[in-house]
Coordinates of C-alpha atoms in Angstrom, one line a residue:
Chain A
X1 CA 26.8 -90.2 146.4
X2 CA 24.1 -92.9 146.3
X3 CA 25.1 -96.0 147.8
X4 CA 22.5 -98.1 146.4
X5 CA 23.7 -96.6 142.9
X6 CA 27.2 -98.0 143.5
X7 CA 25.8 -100.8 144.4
X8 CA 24.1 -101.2 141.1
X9 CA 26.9 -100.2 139.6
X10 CA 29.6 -102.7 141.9
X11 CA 27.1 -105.3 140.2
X12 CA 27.3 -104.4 136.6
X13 CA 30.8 -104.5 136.5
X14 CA 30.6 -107.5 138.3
X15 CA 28.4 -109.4 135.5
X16 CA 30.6 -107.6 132.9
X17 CA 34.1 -109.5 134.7
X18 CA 32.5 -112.9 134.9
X19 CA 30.7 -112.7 131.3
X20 CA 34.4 -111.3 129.5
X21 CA 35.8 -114.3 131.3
X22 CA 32.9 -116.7 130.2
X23 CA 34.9 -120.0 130.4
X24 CA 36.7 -119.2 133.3
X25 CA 33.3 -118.6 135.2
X26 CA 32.1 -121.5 134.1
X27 CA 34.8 -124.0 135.0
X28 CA 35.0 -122.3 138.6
X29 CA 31.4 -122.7 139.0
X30 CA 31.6 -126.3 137.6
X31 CA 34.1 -127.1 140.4
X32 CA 31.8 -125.3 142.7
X33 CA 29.5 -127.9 141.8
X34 CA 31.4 -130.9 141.6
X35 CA 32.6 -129.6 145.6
X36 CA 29.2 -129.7 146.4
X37 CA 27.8 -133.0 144.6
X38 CA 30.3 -134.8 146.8
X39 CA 29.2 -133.4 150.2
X40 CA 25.8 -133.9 149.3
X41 CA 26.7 -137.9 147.9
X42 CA 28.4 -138.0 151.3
X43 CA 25.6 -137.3 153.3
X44 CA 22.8 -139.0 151.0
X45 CA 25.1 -142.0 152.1
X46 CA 25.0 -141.2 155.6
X47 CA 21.5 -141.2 155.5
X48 CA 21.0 -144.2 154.0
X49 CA 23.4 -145.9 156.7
X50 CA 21.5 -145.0 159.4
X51 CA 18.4 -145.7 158.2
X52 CA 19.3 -149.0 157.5
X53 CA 21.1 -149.1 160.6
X54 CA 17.9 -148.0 162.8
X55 CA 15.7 -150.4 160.7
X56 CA 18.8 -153.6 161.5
X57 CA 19.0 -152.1 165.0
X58 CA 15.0 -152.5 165.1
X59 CA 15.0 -156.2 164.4
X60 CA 18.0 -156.6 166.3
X61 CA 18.1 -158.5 169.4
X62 CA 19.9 -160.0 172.7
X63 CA 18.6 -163.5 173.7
X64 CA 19.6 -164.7 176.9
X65 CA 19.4 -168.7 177.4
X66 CA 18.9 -169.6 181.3
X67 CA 19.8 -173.4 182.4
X68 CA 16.8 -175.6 183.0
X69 CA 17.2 -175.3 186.8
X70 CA 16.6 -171.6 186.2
X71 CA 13.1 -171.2 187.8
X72 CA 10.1 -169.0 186.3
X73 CA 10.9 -166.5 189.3
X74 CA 14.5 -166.4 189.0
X75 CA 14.0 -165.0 184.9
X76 CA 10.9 -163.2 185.9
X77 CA 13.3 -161.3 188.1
X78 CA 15.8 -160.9 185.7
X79 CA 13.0 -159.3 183.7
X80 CA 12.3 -157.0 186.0
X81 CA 15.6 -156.4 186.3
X82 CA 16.4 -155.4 182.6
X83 CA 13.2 -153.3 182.4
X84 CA 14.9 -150.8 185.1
X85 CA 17.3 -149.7 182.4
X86 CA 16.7 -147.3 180.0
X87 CA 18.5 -148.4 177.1
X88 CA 16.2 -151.2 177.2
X89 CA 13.1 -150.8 175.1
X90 CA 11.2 -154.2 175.6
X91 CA 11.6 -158.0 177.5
X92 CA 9.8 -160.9 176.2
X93 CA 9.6 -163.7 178.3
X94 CA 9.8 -167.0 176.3
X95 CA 8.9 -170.4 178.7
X96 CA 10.7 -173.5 178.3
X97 CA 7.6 -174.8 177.2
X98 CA 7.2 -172.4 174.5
X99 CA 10.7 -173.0 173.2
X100 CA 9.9 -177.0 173.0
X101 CA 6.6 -176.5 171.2
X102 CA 8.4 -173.7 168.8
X103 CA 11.6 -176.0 168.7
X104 CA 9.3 -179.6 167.7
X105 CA 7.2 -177.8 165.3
X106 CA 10.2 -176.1 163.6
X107 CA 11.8 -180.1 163.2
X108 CA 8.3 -181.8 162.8
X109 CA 9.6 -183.3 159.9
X110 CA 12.9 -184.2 161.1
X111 CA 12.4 -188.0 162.9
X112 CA 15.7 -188.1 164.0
X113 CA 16.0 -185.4 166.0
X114 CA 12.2 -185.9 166.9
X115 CA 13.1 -189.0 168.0
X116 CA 16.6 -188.1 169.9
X117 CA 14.2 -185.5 172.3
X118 CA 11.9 -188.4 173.2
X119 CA 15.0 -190.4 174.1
X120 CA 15.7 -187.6 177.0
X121 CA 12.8 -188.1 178.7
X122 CA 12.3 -184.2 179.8
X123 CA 12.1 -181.1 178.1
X124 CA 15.6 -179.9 177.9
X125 CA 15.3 -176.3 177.4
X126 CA 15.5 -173.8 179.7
X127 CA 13.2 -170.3 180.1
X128 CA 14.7 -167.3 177.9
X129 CA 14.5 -163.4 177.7
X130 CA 14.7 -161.7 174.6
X131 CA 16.1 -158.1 174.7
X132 CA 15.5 -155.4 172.4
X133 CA 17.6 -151.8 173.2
X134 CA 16.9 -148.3 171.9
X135 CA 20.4 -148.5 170.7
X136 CA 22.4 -151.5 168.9
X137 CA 25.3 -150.0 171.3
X138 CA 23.9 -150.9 174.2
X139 CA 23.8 -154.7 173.8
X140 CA 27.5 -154.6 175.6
X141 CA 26.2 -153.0 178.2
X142 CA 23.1 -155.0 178.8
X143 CA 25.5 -158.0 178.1
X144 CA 27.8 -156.8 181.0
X145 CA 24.8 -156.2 183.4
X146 CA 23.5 -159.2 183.1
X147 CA 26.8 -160.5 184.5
X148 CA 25.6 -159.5 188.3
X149 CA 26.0 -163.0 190.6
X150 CA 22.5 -162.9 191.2
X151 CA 21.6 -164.2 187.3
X152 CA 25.3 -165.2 185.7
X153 CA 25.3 -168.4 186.9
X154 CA 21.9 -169.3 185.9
X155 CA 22.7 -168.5 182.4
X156 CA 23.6 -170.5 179.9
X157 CA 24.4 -168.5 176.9
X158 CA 23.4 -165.3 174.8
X159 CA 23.1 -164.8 171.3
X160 CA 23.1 -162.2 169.2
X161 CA 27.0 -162.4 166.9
X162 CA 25.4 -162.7 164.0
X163 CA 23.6 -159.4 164.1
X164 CA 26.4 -157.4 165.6
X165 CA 28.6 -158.5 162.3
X166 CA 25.7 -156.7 160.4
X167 CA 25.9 -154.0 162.2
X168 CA 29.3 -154.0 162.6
X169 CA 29.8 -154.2 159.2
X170 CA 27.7 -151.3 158.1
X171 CA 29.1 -149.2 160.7
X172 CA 32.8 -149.5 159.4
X173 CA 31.2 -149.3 155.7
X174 CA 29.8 -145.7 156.6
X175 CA 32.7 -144.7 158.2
X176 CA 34.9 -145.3 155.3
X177 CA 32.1 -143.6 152.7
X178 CA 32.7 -140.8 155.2
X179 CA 36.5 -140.7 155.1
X180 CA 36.3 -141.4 151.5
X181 CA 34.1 -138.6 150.8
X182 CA 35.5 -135.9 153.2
X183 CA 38.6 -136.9 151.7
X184 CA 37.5 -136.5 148.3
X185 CA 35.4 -132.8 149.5
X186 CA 38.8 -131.8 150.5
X187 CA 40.3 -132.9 147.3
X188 CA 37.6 -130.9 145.8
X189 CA 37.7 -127.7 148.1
X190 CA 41.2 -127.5 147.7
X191 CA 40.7 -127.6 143.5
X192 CA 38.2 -124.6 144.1
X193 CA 40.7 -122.5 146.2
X194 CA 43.1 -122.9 143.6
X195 CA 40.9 -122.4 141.0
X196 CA 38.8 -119.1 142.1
X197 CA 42.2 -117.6 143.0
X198 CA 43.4 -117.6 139.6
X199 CA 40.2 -116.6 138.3
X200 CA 39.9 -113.8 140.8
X201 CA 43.8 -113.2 139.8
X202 CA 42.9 -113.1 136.2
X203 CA 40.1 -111.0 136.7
X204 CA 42.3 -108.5 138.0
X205 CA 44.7 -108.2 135.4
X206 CA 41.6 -108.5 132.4
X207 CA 40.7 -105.4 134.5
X208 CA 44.3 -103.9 135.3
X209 CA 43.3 -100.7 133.4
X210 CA 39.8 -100.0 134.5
X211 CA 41.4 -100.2 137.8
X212 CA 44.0 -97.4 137.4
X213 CA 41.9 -95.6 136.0
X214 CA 38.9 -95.7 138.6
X215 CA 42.2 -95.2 141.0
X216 CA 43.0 -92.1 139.0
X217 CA 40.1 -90.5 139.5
X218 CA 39.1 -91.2 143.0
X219 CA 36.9 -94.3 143.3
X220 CA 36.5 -95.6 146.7
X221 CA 38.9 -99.0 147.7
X222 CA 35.6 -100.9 148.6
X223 CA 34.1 -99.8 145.0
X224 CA 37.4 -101.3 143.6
X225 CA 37.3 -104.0 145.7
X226 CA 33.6 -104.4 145.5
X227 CA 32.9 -106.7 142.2
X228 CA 35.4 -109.0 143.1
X229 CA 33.6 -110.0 146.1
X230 CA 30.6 -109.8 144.3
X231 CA 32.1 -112.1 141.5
X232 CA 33.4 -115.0 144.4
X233 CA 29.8 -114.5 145.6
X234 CA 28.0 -114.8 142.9
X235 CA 30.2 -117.9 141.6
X236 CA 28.9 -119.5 145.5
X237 CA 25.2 -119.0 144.9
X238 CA 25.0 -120.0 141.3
X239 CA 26.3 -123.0 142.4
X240 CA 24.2 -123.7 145.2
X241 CA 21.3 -123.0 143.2
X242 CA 22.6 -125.9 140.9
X243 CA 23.3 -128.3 143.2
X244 CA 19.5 -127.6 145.1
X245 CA 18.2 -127.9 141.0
X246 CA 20.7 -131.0 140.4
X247 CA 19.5 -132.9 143.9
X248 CA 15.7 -132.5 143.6
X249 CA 15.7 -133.1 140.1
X250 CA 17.3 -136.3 140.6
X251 CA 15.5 -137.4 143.6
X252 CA 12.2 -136.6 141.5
X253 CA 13.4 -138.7 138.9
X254 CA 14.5 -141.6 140.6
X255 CA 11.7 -141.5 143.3
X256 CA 10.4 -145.0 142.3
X257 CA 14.2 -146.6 142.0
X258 CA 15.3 -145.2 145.5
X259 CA 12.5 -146.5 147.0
X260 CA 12.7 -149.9 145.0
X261 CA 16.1 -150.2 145.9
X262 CA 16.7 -148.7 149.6
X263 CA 13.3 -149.5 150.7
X264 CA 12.6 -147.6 153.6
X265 CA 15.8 -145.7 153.7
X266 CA 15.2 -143.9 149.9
X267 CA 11.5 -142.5 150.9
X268 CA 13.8 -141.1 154.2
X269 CA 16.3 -139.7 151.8
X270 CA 14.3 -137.8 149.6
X271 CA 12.5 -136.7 153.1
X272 CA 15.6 -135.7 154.7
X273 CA 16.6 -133.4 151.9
X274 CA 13.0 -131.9 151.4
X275 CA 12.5 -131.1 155.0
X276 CA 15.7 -129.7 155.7
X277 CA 17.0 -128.2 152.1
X278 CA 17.3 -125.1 153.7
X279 CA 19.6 -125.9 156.3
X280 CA 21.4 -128.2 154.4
X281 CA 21.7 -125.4 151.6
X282 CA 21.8 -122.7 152.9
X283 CA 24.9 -124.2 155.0
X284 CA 26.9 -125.4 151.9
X285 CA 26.6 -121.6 150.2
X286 CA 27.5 -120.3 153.9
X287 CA 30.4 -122.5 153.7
X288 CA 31.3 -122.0 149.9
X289 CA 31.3 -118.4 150.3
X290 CA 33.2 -118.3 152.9
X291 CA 35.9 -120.4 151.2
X292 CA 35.6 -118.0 148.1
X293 CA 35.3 -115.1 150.1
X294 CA 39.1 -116.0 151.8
X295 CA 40.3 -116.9 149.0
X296 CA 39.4 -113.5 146.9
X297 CA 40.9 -111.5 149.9
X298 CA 44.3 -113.1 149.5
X299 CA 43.7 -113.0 146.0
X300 CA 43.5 -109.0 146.1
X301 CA 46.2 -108.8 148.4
X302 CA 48.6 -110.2 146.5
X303 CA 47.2 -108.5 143.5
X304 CA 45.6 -105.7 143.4
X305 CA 47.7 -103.3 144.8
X306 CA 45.5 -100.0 145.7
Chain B
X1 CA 47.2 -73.0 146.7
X2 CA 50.3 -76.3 146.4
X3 CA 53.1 -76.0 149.5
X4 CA 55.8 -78.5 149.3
X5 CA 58.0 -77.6 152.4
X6 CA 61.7 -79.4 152.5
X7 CA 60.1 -82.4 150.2
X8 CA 62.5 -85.3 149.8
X9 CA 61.8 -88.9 148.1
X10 CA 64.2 -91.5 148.5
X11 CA 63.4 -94.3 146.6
X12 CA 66.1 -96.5 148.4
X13 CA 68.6 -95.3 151.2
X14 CA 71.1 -94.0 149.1
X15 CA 69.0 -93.4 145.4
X16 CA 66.8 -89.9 146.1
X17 CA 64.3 -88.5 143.3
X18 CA 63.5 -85.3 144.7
X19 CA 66.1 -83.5 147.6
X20 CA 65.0 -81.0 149.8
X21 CA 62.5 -79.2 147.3
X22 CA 60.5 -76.4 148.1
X23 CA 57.8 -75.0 146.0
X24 CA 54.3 -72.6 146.1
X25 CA 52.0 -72.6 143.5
X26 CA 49.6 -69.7 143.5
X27 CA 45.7 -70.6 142.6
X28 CA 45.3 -70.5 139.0
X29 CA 48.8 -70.3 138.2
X30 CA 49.8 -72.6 135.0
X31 CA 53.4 -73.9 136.0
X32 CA 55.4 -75.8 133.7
X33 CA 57.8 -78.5 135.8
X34 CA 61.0 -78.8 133.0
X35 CA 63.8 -81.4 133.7
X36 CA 65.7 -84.3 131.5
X37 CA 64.6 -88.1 132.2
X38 CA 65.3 -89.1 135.7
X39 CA 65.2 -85.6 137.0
X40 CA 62.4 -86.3 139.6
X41 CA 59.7 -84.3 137.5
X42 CA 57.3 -87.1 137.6
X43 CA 57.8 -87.9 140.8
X44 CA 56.7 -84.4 142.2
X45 CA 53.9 -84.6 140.2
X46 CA 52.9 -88.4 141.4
X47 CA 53.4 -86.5 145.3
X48 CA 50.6 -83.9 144.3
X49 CA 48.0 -86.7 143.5
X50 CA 49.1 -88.8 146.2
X51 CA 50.7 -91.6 143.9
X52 CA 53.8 -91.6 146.4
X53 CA 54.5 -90.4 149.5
X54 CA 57.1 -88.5 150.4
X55 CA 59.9 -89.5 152.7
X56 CA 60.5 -86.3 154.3
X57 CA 58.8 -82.8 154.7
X58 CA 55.5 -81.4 153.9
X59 CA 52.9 -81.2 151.1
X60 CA 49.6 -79.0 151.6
X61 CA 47.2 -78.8 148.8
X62 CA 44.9 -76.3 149.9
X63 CA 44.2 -77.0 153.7
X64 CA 44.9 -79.9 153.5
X65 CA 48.5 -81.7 154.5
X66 CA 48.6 -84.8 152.4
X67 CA 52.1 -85.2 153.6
X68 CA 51.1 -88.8 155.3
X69 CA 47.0 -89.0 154.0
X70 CA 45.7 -92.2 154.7
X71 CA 44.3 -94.2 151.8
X72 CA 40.6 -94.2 152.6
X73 CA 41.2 -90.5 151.8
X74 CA 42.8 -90.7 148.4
X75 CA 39.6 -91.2 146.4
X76 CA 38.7 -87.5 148.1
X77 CA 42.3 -86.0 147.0
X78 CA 41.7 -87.5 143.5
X79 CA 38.5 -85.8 142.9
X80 CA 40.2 -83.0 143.5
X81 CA 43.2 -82.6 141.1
X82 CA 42.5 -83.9 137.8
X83 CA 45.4 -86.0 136.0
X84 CA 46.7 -86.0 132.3
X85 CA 49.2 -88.8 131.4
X86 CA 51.5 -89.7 128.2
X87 CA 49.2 -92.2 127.4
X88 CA 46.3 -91.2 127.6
X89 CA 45.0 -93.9 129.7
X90 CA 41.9 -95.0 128.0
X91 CA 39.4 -97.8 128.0
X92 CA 39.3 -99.2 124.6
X93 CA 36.2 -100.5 124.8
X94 CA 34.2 -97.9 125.7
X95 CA 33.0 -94.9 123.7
X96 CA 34.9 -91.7 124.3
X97 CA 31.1 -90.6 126.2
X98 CA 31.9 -93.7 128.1
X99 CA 35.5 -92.9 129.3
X100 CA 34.5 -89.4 130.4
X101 CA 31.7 -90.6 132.3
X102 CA 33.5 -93.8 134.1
X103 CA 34.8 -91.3 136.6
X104 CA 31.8 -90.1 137.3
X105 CA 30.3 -93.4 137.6
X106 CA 33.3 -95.2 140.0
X107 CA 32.4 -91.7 142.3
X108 CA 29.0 -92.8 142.3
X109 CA 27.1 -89.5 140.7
X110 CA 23.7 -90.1 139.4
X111 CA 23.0 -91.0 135.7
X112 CA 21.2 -87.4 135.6
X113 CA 24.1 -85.4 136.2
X114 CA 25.9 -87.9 134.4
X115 CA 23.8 -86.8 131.6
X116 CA 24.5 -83.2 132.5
X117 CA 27.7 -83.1 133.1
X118 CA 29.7 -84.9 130.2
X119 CA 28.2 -83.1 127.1
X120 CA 29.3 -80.0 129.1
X121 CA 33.1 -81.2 129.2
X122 CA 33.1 -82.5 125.5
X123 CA 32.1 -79.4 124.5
X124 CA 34.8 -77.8 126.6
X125 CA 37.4 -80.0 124.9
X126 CA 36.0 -79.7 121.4
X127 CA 34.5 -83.4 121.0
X128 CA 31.1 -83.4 121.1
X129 CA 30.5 -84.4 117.8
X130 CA 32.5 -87.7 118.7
X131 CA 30.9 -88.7 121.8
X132 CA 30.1 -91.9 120.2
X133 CA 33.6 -92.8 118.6
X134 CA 35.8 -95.7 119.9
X135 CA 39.4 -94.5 121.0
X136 CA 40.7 -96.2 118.3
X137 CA 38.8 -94.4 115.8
X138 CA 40.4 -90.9 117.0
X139 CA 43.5 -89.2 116.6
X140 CA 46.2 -89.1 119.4
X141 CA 45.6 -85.2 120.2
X142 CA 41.9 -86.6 120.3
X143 CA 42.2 -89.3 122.1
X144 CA 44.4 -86.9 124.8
X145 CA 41.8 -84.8 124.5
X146 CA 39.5 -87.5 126.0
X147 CA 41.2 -87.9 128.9
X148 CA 41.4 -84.2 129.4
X149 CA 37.8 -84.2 129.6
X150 CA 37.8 -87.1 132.1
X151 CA 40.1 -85.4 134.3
X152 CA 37.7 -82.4 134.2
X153 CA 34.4 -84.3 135.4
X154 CA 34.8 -83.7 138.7
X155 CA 35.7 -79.6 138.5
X156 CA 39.2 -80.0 139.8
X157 CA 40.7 -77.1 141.4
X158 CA 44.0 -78.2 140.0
X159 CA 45.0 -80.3 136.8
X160 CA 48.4 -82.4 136.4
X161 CA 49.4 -82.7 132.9
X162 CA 52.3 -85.5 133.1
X163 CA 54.5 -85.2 129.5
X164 CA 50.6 -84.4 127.9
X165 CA 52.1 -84.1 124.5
X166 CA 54.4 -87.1 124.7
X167 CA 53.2 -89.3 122.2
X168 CA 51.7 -86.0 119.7
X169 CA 52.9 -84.6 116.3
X170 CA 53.7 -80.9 117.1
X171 CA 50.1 -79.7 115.9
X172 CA 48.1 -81.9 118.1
X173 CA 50.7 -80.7 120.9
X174 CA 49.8 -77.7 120.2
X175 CA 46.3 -78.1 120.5
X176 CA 46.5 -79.5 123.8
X177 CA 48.7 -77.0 125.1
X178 CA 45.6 -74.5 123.8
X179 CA 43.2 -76.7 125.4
X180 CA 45.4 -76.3 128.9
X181 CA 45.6 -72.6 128.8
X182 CA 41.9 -72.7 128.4
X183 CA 41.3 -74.5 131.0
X184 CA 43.7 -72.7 133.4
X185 CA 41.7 -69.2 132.0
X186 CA 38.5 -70.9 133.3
X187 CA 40.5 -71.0 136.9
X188 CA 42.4 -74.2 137.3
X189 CA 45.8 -73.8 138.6
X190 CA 47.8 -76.5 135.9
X191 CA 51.1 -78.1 136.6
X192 CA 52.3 -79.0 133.3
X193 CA 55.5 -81.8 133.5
X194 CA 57.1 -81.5 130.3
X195 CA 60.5 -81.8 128.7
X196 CA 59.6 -80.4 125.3
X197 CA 61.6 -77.3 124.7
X198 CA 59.3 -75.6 122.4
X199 CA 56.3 -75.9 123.9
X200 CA 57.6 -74.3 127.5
X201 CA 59.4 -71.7 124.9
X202 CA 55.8 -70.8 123.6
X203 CA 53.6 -70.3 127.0
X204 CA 55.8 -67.6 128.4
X205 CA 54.5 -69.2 131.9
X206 CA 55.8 -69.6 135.6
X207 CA 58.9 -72.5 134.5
X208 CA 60.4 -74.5 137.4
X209 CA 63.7 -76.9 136.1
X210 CA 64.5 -79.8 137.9
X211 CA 67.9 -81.5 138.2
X212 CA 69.0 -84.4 139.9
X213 CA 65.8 -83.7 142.5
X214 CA 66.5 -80.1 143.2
X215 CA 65.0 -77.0 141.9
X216 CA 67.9 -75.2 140.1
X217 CA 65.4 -72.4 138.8
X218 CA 62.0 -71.0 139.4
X219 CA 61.4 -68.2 136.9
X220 CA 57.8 -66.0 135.8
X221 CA 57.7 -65.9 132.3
X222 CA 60.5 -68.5 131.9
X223 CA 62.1 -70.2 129.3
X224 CA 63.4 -73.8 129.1
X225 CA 66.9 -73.7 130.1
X226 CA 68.6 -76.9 130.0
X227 CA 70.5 -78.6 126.9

């Protein structure tokens, strides 16, 4: 007995179970599909968070005012200080000076308040540092280090709220496109159990006779067995194959608007998914047939009784 | 050749289809198995193909004790006895060349001996001018005829005919019973399960009668004795 013959055959009667049950095929591959848009729209989304994350994060910034008695060593060695840690990525040093000229040319126009820092007599700004991090976590921490004795009481205020909302914000946002979309995968999953069961469970019955018969005269359990698997197979990897024709011919045809509208992030999305389409893919049938493969096992148990 | 040693089947603890039977059937023997509805006729005949198991005792077919055979070795046992049913058991679909050569196919023989092997059996069965028919397009004794064939694919050493001529005018049953005898002259021992009076009447063959799961007679040359 050939095996590779079997084989051959396994996969005939295989294409002959999922042509004789045409729309049933279809509409489990179409859920397939549907199963699989959704985790790939829930991690398009994730990649466009954190790009637009890393590029916020990148402009980001901790600015930490000292008091005018502050001297130039005092911040210089607060500078230091921040450089030793390696969430830090760079320290700018701005000089009260600088902050007067930057702060009178910014009001040049404004004679009141022009007038109002002539009044005082002396410049009444103090030195600053401006802190960038690797990460837009680690502004707590630097926030919390720079509470040492040595530099807390020389400072008079830091400011960076207004970014951390931003960030905040769009942090919280992807989390809830992830819960939404994991919950809406599962939703989805859950439809393509059900629904390859039944057509697996239909299968067997369109097929009831064919199998007493190859029963009655001594086919092999795993011939039996055999195109069914092959069916909950094949139903996984004409589906990925749709979804990998689906995503790249919508990312070709909207190359222009992703990048128009995300910027940045949509030349990384359509990078993301070129450069690792087969991991991505190649993970999603892995995962789909597994889920089929399970579910055609309890299928034939219940059913097809050898 | 067939042993069944102190064979009982219980279907549930107190409802038995076969009691205590014992039972030798010689190579090439052609024994009919008589009994009314009920009388556990079918059942010894689903214990010789491994359809059941039995509760108690022993079955050897050949060598070989399929008493307790595990079901990887089924398919093996299968290739070995060929089966007739009532009903012929037929794919509609296919061509009557087709049916005949899906067994061979499921076993996994090449399309060559495919080739070879089913034009031999037609012919053996008298249908090789209707290879290419539908079963639909035959007559019953045809279409029986047809899955005489299939059962013969794999040379089995023994063929179970269950009620063959069932759902057959008496000429067709007649036929078929013809068609058995030949087969059984070419060396097949054939266990033939049958409650028609006249055909058992005709073969002047080996008759074992069943009632209520026993063997009440074993006879050469028997006749059918119950009412």
């Amino acid at each position: 007995m050939s095996i590779t013959l079997s084989i051959a055959r396994m996969v005939k009667f295989t294409s002959q179970n999922v042509f004789r049950n045409f729309w049933l095929s279809f509409i489990t591959s179409t859920i397939f599909v549907l199963t699989l848009i959704t985790i790939n729209a829930v991690l398009f989304m994730n990649v466009v968070a954190d790009s637009v994350l890393e590029t916020v994060g990148q402009k980001v910034e901790v600015t930490f005012y000292f008091l005018p008695n502050a001297t130039e060593d005092i911040v210089a060695s607060a500078q230091g200080y921040l450089r030793g840690f390696s969430q830090v990525r760079d320290v700018q040093f701005v000089s009260k000076e600088d902050a007067l000229n930057s702060f009178t040319q910014r009001y040049q126009n404004d004679e009141v308040i022009l007038s109002s820092l002539s009044e005082l007599g002396e410049n009444p700004f103090g030195h600053s540092l401006v802190v960038s991090t690797y990460s837009t976590e680690d502004f707590g921490f630097i926030v919390d280090a720079m509470e040492t004795p040595e530099f807390s009481s020389y400072i008079k205020e830091h400011d960076f709220t207004d970014y951390q909302q931003v960030i905040e914000k769009i942090e919280l946002l992807n989390k809830r496109i992830r819960y939404a979309g994991f919950c809406f995968a599962a939703l989805f999953g859950l439809i393509a159990i059900m629904i390859i069961f039944n057509t697996i469970r239909v299968a067997i019955y369109v097929h009831r006779d064919e199998i007493a018969i190859m029963k009655l005269v001594g086919a092999n359990d795993w011939f039996i067995r055999g195109p069914f698997i092959l069916e909950a197979l094949l139903y996984s990897l004409l589906s990925t194959l749709a979804i990998v024709i689906i995503i790249f011919v919508a990312l070709g045809a909207s190359h222009v608007q992703m990048i128009g509208f995300f910027g940045d992030a949509g030349e990384q999305i359509i990078q993301y998914f070129k450069d690792n389409a087969i991991i991505i893919f190649g993970l999603e049938f892995a995962g789909l047939a597994m889920l089929s493969l399970l579910t055609t096992a309890f299928a034939m148990r219940k059913y097809l009784k050898i | 050749m067939i042993r069944f040693s102190n064979v009982s089947k219980f279907y549930e603890p107190s409802t038995h289809a076969l009691l205590h039977v014992n039972l030798h059937i010689k190579p090439g023997e052609f024994i009919s198995i008589v009994g009314q509805s009920g009388s556990g006729k079918t059942t010894l005949a689903k214990l010789l193909f491994a359809e059941e198991k039995p509760t108690k005792g022993k079955i050897v077919v050949g060598d070989w004790d399929i008493s307790n055979i595990s079901q990887s070795d089924i398919p093996g046992l299968r290739r070995q006895i060929g089966v007739v049913f009532q009903d012929f058991k037929l794919l509609s679909r296919k061509t009557v060349f087709e049916n005949v050569s899906f067994a061979l196919e499921v076993a996994g023989e090449e399309r060559k001996r495919i080739r070879e092997i089913v034009p031999q059996v037609l012919k053996i069965v008298g249908l090789s001018d209707k290879h290419s028919r539908y079963p639909r397009q035959l007559s019953g004794g045809e279409q029986q005829r047809v899955s005489i064939a299939r059962s013969l694919v794999h040379r089995p050493k023994i063929l179970v005919a269950d009620e063959p001529t069932g759902n057959l005018d008496t000429i067709h049953a007649y036929e078929i019973i013809q068609l058995l005898k030949k087969i059984n002259e070419y060396g097949t021992t054939v266990v033939l399960v049958t409650h028609d009076r006249d055909i058992v009447n005709a073969l002047k063959k080996r008759v074992v009668t069943i009632a209520e799961g026993k063997i009440v007679s074993d006879i050469e040359r028997g006749k059918y004795l119950l009412s």
